[in-house]
mmCIF file of C-alpha atoms in Angstrom:
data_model
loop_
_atom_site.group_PDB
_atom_site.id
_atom_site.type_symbol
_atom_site.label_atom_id
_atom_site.label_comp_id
_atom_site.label_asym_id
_atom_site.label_seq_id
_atom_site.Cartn_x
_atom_site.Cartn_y
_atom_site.Cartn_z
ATOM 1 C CA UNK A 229 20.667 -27.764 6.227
ATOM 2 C CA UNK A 230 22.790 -26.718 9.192
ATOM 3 C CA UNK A 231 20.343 -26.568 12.501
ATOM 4 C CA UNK A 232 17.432 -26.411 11.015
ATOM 5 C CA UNK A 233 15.090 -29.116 11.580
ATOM 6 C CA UNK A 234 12.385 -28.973 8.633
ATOM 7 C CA UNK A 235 9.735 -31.083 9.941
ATOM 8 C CA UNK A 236 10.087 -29.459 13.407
ATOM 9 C CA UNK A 237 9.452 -26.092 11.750
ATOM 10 C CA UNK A 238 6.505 -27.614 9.212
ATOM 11 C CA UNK A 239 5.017 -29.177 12.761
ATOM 12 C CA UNK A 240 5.320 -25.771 14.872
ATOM 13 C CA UNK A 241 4.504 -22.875 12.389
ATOM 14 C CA UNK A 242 2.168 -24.723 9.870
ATOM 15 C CA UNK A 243 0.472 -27.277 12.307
ATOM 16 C CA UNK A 244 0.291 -25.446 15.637
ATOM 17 C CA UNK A 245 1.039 -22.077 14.509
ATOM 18 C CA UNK A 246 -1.921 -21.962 12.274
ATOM 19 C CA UNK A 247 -4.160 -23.562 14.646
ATOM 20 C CA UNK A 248 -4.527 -19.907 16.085
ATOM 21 C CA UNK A 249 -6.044 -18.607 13.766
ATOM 22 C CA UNK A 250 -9.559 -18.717 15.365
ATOM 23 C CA UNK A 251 -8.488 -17.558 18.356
ATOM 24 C CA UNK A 252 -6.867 -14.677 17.067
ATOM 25 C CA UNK A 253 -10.653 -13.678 15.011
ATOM 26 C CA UNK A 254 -12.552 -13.936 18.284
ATOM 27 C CA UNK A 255 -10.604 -11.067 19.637
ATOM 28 C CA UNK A 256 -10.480 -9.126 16.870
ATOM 29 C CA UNK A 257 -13.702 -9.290 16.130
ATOM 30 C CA UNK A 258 -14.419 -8.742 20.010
ATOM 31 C CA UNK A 259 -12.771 -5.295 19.593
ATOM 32 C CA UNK A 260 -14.141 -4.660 16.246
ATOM 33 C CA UNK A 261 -17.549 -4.576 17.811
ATOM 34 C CA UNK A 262 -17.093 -2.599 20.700
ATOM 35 C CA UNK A 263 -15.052 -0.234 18.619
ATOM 36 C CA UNK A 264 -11.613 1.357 19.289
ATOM 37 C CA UNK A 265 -9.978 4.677 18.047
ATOM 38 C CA UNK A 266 -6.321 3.042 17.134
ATOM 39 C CA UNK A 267 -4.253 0.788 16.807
ATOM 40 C CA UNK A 268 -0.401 0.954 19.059
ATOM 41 C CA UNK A 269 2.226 -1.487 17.856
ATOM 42 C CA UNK A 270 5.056 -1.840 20.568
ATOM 43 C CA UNK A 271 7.923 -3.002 21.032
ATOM 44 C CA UNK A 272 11.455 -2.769 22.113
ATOM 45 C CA UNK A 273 14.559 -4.401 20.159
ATOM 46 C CA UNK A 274 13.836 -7.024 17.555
ATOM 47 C CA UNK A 275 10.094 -7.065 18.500
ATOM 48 C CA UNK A 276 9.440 -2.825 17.738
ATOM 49 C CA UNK A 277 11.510 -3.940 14.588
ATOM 50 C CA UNK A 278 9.038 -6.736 14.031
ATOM 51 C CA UNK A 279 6.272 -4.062 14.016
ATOM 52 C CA UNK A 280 7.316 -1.968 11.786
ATOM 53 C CA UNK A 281 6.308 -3.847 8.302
ATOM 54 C CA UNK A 282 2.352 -3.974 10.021
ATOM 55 C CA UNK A 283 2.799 0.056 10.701
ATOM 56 C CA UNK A 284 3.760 0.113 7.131
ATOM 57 C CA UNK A 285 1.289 -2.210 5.826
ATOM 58 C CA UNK A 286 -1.766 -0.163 7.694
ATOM 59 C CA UNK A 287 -0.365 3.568 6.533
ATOM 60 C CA UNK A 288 -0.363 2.098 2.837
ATOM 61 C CA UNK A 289 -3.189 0.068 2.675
ATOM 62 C CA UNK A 290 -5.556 1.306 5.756
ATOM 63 C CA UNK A 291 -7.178 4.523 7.016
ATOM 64 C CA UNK A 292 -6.928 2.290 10.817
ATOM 65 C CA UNK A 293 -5.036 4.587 12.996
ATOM 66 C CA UNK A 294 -1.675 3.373 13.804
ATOM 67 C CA UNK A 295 1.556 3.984 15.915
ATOM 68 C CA UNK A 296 4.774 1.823 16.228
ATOM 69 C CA UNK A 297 6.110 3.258 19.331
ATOM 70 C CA UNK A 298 9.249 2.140 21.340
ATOM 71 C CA UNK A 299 8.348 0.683 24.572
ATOM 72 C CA UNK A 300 10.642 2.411 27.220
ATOM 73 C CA UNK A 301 9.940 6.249 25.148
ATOM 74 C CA UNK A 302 6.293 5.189 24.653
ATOM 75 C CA UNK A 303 5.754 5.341 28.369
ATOM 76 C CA UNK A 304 7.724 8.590 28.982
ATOM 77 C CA UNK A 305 6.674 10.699 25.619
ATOM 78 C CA UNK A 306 2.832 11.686 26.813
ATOM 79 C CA UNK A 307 1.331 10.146 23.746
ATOM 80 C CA UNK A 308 -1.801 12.435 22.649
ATOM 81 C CA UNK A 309 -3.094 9.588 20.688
ATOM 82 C CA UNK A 310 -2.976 7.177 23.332
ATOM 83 C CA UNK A 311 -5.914 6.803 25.437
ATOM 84 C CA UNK A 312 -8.362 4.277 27.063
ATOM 85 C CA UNK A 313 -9.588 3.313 23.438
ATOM 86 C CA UNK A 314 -6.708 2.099 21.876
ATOM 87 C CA UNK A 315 -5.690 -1.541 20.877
ATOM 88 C CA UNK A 316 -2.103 -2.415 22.045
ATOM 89 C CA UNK A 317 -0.730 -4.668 20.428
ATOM 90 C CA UNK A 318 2.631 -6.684 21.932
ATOM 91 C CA UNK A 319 5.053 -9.698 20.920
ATOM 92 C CA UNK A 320 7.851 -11.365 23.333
ATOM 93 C CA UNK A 321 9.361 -14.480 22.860
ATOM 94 C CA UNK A 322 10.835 -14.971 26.794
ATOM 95 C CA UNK A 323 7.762 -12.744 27.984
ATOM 96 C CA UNK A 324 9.865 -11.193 30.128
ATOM 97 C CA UNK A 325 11.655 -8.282 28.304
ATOM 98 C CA UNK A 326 11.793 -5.551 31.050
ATOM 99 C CA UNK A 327 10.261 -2.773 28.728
ATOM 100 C CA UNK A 328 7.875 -4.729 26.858
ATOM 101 C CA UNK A 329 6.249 -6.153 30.286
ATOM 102 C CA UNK A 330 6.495 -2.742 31.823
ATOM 103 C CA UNK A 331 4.431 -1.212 28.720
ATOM 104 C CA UNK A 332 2.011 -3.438 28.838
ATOM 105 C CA UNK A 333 1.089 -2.946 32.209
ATOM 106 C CA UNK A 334 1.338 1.235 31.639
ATOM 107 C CA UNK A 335 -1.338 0.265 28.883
ATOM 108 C CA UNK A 336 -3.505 -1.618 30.892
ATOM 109 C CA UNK A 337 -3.051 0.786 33.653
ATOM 110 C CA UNK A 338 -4.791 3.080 31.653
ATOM 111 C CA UNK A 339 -7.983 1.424 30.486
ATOM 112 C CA UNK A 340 -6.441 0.550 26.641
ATOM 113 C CA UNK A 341 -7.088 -2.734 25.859
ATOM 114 C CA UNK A 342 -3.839 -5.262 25.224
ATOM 115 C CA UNK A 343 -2.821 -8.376 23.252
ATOM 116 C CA UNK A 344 0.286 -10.276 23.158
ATOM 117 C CA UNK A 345 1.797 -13.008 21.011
ATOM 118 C CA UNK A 346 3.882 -14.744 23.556
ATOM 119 C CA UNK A 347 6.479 -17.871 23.025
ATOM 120 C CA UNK A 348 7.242 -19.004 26.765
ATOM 121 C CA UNK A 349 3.523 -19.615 28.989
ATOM 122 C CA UNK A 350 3.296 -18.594 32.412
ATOM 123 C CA UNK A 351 5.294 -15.058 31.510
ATOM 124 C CA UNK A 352 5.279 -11.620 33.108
ATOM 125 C CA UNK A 353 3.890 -10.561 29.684
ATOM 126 C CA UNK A 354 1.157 -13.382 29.323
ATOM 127 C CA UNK A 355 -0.276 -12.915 32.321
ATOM 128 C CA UNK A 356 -0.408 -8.961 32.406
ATOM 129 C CA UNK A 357 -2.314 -8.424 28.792
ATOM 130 C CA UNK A 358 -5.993 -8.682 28.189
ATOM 131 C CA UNK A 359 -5.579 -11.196 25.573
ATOM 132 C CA UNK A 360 -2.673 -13.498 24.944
ATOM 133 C CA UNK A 361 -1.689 -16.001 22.169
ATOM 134 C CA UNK A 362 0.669 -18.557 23.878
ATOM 135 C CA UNK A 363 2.594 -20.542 21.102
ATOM 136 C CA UNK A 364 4.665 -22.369 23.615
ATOM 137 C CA UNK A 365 7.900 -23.058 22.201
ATOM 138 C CA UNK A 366 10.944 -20.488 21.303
ATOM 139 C CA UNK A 367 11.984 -22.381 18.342
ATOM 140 C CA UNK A 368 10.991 -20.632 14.995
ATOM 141 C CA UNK A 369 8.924 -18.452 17.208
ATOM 142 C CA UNK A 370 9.465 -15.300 14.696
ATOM 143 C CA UNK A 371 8.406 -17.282 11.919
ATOM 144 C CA UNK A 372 5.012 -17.840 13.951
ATOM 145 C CA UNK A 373 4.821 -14.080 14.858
ATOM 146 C CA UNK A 374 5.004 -12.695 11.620
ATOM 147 C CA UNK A 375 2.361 -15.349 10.210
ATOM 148 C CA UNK A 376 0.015 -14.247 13.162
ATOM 149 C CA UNK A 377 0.322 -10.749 12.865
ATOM 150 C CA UNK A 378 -0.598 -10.763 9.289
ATOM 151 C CA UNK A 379 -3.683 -12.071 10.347
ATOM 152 C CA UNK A 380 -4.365 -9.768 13.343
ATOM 153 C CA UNK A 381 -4.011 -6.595 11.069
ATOM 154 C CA UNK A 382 -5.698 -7.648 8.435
ATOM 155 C CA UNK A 383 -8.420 -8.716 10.733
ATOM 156 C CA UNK A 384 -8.808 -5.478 11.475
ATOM 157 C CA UNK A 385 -8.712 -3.919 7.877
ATOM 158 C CA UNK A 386 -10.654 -6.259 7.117
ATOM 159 C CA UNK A 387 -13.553 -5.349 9.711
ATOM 160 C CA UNK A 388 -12.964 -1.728 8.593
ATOM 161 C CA UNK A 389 -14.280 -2.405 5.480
ATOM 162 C CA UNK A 390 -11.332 -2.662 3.742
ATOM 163 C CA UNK A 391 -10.363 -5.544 2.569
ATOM 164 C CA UNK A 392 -12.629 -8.178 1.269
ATOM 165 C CA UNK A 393 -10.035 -10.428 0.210
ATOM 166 C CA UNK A 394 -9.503 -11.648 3.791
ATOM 167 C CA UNK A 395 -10.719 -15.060 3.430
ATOM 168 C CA UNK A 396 -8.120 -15.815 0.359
ATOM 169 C CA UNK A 397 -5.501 -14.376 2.127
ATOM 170 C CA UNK A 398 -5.835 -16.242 5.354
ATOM 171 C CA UNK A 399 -6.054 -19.643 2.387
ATOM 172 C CA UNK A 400 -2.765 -18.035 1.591
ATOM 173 C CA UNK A 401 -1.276 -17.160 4.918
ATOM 174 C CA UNK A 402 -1.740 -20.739 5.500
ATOM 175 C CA UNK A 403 0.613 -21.818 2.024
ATOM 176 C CA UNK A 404 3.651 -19.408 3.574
ATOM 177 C CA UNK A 405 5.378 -22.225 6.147
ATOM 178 C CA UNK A 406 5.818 -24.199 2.977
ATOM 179 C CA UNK A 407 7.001 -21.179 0.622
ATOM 180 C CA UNK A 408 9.289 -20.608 4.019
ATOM 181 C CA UNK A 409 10.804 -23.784 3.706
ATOM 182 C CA UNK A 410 11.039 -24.005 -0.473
ATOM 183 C CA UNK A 411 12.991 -20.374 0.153
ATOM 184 C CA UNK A 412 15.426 -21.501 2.991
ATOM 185 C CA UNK A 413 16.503 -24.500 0.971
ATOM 186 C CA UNK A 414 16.813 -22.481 -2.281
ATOM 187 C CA UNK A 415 19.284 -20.005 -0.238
ATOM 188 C CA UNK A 416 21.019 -21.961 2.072
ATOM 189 C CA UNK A 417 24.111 -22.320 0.102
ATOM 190 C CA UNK A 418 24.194 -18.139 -0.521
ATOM 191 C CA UNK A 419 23.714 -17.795 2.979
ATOM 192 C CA UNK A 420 26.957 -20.687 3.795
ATOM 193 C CA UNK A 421 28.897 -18.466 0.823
ATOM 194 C CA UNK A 422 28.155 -15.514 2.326
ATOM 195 C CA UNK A 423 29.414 -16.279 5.966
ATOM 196 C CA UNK A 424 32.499 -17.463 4.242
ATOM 197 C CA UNK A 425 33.125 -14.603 2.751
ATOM 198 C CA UNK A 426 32.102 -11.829 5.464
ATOM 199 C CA UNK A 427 33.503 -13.974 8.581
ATOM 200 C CA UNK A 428 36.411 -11.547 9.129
ATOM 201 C CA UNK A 429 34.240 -8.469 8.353
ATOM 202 C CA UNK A 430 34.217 -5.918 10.393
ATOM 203 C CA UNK A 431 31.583 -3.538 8.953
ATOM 204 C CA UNK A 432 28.307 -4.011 7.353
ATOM 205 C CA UNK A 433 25.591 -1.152 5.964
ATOM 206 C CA UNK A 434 22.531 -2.634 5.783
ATOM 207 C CA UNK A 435 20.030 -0.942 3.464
ATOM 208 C CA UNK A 436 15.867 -1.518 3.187
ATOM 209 C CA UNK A 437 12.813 0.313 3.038
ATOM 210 C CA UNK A 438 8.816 -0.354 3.041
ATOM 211 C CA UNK A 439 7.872 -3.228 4.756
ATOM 212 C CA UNK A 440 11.521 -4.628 4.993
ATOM 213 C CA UNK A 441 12.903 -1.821 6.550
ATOM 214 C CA UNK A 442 11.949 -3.554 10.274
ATOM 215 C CA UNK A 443 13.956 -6.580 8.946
ATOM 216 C CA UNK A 444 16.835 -4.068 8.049
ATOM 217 C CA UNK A 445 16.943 -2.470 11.376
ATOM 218 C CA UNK A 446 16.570 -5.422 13.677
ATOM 219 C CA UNK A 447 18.861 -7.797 11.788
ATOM 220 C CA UNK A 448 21.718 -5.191 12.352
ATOM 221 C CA UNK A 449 21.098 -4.297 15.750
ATOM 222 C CA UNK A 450 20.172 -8.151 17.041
ATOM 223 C CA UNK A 451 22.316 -10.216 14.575
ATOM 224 C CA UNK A 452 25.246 -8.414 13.643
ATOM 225 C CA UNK A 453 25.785 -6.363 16.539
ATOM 226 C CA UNK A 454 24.146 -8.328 19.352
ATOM 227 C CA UNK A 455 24.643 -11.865 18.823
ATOM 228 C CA UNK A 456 27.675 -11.554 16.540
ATOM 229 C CA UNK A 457 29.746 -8.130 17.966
ATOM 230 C CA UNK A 458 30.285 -7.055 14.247
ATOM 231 C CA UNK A 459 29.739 -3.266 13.778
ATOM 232 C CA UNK A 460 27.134 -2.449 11.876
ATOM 233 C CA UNK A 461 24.564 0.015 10.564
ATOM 234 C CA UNK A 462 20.616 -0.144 8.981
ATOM 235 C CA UNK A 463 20.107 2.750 6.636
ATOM 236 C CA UNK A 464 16.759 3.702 4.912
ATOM 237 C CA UNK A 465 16.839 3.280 1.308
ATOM 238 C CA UNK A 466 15.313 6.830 1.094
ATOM 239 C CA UNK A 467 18.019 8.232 3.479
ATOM 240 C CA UNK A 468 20.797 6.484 1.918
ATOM 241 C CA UNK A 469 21.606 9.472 -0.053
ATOM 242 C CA UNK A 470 21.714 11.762 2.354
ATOM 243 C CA UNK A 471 25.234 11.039 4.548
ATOM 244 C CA UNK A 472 25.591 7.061 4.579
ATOM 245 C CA UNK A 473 26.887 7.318 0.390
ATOM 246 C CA UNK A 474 29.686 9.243 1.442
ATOM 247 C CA UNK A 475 31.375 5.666 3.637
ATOM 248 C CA UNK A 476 30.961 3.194 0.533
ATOM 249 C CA UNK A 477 34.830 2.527 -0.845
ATOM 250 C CA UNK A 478 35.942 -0.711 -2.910
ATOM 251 C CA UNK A 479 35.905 -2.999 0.061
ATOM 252 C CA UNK A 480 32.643 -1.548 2.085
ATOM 253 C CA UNK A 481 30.231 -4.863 2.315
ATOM 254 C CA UNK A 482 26.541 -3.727 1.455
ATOM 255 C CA UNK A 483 23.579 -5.407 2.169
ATOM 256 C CA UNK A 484 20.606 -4.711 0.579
ATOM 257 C CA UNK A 485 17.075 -6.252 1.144
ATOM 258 C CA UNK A 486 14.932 -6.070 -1.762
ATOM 259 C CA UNK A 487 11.558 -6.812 -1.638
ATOM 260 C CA UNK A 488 8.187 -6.479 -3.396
ATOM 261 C CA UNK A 489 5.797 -3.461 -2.563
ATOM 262 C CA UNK A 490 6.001 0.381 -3.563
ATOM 263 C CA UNK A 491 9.258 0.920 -2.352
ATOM 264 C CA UNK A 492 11.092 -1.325 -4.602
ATOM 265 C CA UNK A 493 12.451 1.305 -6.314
ATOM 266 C CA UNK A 494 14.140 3.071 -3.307
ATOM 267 C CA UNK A 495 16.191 0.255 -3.038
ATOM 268 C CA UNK A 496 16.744 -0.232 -6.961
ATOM 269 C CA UNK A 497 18.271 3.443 -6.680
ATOM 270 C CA UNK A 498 21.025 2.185 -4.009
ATOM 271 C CA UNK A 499 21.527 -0.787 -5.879
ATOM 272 C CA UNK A 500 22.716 1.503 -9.123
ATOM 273 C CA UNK A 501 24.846 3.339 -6.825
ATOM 274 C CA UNK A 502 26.598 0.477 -4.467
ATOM 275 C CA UNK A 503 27.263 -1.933 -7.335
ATOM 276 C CA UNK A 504 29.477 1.152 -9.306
ATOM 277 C CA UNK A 505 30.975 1.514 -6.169
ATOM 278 C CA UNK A 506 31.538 -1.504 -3.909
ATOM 279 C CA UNK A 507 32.977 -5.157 -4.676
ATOM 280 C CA UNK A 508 30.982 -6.299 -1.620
ATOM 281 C CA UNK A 509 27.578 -5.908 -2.964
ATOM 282 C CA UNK A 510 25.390 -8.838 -1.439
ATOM 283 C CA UNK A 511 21.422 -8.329 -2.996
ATOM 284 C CA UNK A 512 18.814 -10.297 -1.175
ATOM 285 C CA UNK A 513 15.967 -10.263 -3.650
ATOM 286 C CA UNK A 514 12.117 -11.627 -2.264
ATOM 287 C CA UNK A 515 11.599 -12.022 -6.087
ATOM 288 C CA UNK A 516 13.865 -14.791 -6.308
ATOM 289 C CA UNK A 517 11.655 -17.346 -4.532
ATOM 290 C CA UNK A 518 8.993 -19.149 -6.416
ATOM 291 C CA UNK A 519 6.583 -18.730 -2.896
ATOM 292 C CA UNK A 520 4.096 -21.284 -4.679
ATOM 293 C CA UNK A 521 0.239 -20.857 -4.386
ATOM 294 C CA UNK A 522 0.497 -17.375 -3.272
ATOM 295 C CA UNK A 523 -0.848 -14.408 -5.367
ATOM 296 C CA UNK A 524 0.477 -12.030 -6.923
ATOM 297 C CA UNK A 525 -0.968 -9.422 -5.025
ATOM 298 C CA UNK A 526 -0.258 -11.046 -1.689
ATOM 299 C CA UNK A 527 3.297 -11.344 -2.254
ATOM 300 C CA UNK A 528 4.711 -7.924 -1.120
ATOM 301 C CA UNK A 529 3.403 -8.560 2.141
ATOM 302 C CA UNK A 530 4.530 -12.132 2.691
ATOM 303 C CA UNK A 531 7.932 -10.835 1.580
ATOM 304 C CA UNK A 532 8.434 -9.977 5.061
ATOM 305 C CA UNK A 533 8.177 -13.661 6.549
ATOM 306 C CA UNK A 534 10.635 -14.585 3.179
ATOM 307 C CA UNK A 535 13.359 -12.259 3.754
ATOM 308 C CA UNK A 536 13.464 -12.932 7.625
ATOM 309 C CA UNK A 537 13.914 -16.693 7.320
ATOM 310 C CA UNK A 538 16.777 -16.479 4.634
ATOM 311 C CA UNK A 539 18.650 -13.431 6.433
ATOM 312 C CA UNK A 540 18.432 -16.724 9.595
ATOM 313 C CA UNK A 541 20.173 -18.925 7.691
ATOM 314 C CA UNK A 542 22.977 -16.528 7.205
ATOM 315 C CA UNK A 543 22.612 -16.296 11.155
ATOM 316 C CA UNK A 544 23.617 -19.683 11.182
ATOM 317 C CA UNK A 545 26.638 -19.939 9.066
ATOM 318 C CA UNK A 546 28.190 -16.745 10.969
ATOM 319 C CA UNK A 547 27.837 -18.518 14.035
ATOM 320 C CA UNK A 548 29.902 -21.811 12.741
ATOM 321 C CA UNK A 549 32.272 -19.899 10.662
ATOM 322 C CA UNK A 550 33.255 -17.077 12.919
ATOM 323 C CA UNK A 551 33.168 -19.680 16.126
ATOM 324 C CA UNK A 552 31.018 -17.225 17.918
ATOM 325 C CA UNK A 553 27.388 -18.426 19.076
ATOM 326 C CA UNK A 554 24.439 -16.981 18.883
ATOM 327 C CA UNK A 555 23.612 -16.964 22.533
ATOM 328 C CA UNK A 556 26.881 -15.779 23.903
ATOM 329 C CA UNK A 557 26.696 -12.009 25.249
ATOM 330 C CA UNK A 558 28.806 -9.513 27.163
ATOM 331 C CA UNK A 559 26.237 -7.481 28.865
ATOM 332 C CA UNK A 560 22.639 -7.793 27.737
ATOM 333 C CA UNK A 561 20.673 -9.692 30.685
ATOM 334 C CA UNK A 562 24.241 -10.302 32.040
ATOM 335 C CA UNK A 563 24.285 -7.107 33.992
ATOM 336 C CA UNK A 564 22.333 -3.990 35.155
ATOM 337 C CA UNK A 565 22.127 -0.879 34.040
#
């Protein structure tokens, strides 16, 4: 497969990214016992984004108190939720995104207790938080973050008397590099056929909902738009219908992220619509990848970590077919403002 390493990612997100796992129980179970009154996900860019499937996954499955809040409107906004007895929880890979870092230190600031999931050591981030996991290498470092975060939340739930199956699911957690892997190499050639055919496209709507919908938003605002300087737009499944229809013609390329929990059917609904519609109708469908030794009932929320990876490889065949690389960038940390 084009840039992708396989037993460098089996070595960093199965070997050393599951190492953490006790690390990450001793401070949740730390907090646990003191007590705390919520839980605040933040973020800014593709790291909010990655909070929002855990947001979802707590209001669906969790009477645990929880905000996803924006980092730079967090600190302006007043929160009056926030307070000395919340959890804040942060990821970074650099550890130095200037809202993130300054966030963190409003938190702290204020007596709330932080964590971060950090890639680079020695960061502004890593050393401003209460608690910090330090993977200490960029490479595949979302991969790592979303397998971590599953187990800080359902740590939590878990210690809030709410789900017993923890121990399974961490047996699970610990099968996903591998269902990773078995799904990149089962998609790789859409992903090749797809930047073939969308190189030259100018537009894409992106469409998701549930716990997908943070894969739907960041993947057209740091993909598409960011890294690649295609124009693009991430639309709620339940919200398609309310505006976004009115854009689809013949040629408009749709994107649709399908994956496994209540909220299926939101996107099923677009899917009826776009495919009467559009001749650019790309589904990608969690249900399509074997994921082998997990459950059932665990497979909604490891749909996250699924859909990520494959919507990477596509990453990678835009950059080679469109000659435009991943890293290059007009303004962000170019310039101020």
């Amino acid at each position: 497969m084009l840039k992708f390493d396989e037993a460098l990612f089996l070595k960093l997100v199965e070997e050393e990214g599951l190492a953490f796992r006790g690390q990450i129980e001793a401070i949740v179970d730390g907090l646990a016992k003191r007590g705390y009154s919520n839980l605040f996900l933040i973020g800014a860019g593709g790291t909010i984004a990655m909070m929002y499937p855990y947001e979802y996954i707590l209001k669906s499955s969790s009477s645990i108190e929880v905000h996803a809040e924006i980092a730079a409107e967090f600190m302006v906004m007043n929160h009056r939720r926030f307070s000395k007895d919340s959890v804040c929880i942060f990821t970074s890979v650099s550890g130095t995104t200037q809202e993130t870092v300054a966030a963190a230190a409003y938190c702290k600031e204020r007596g709330a207790t932080t964590i971060a999931l950090v890639a680079e050591p020695n960061t502004p981030l890593a050393e401003i938080v209460d608690h910090c996991i330090t993977t200490g290498y960029e490479k595949h470092s979302f991969d790592t973050f979303f397998m971590l975060l599953y187990m800080v939340i359902f740590r939590f739930m878990h210690h809030n008397n709410e789900f017993p199956e923890y121990e399974q699911f961490t047996k699970e957690v610990a099968l996903l590099p591998r269902a990773i892997l078995d799904a990149v190499q089962a998609f790789d050639s859409q992903a090749e056929a797809f930047a073939i055919r969308h190189k030259d496209t100018g537009y894409h709507m992106m469409v998701g909902a549930g716990n997908l919908w943070g894969n739907t938003y960041s993947y057209a605002m740091c993909i598409l738009e960011e890294m690649q300087w295609i124009h693009a737009k991430s639309i709620h499944a339940a919200e398609f219908f309310h505006g976004t229809l009115e854009l689809v013609v013949e040629d408009t390329s749709v994107i649709l992220l399908k994956g496994e929990d209540e909220t299926r059917p939101l996107i099923e609904r677009v899917e009826r619509f776009a495919e009467k519609i559009t001749k650019q109708l790309t589904v990608i469908d969690t249900k399509d990848f074997a994921m082998p030794g997990i459950s059932e009932t665990f497979r909604k929320h490891f749909a996250v970590s699924i859909n990520w990876a494959v919507l990477s490889r596509i990453s990678v065949y835009l950059e080679q077919e469109r000659n435009h690389p991943l890293t290059l960038r007009r303004y962000y940390r170019q310039m101020e403002y």
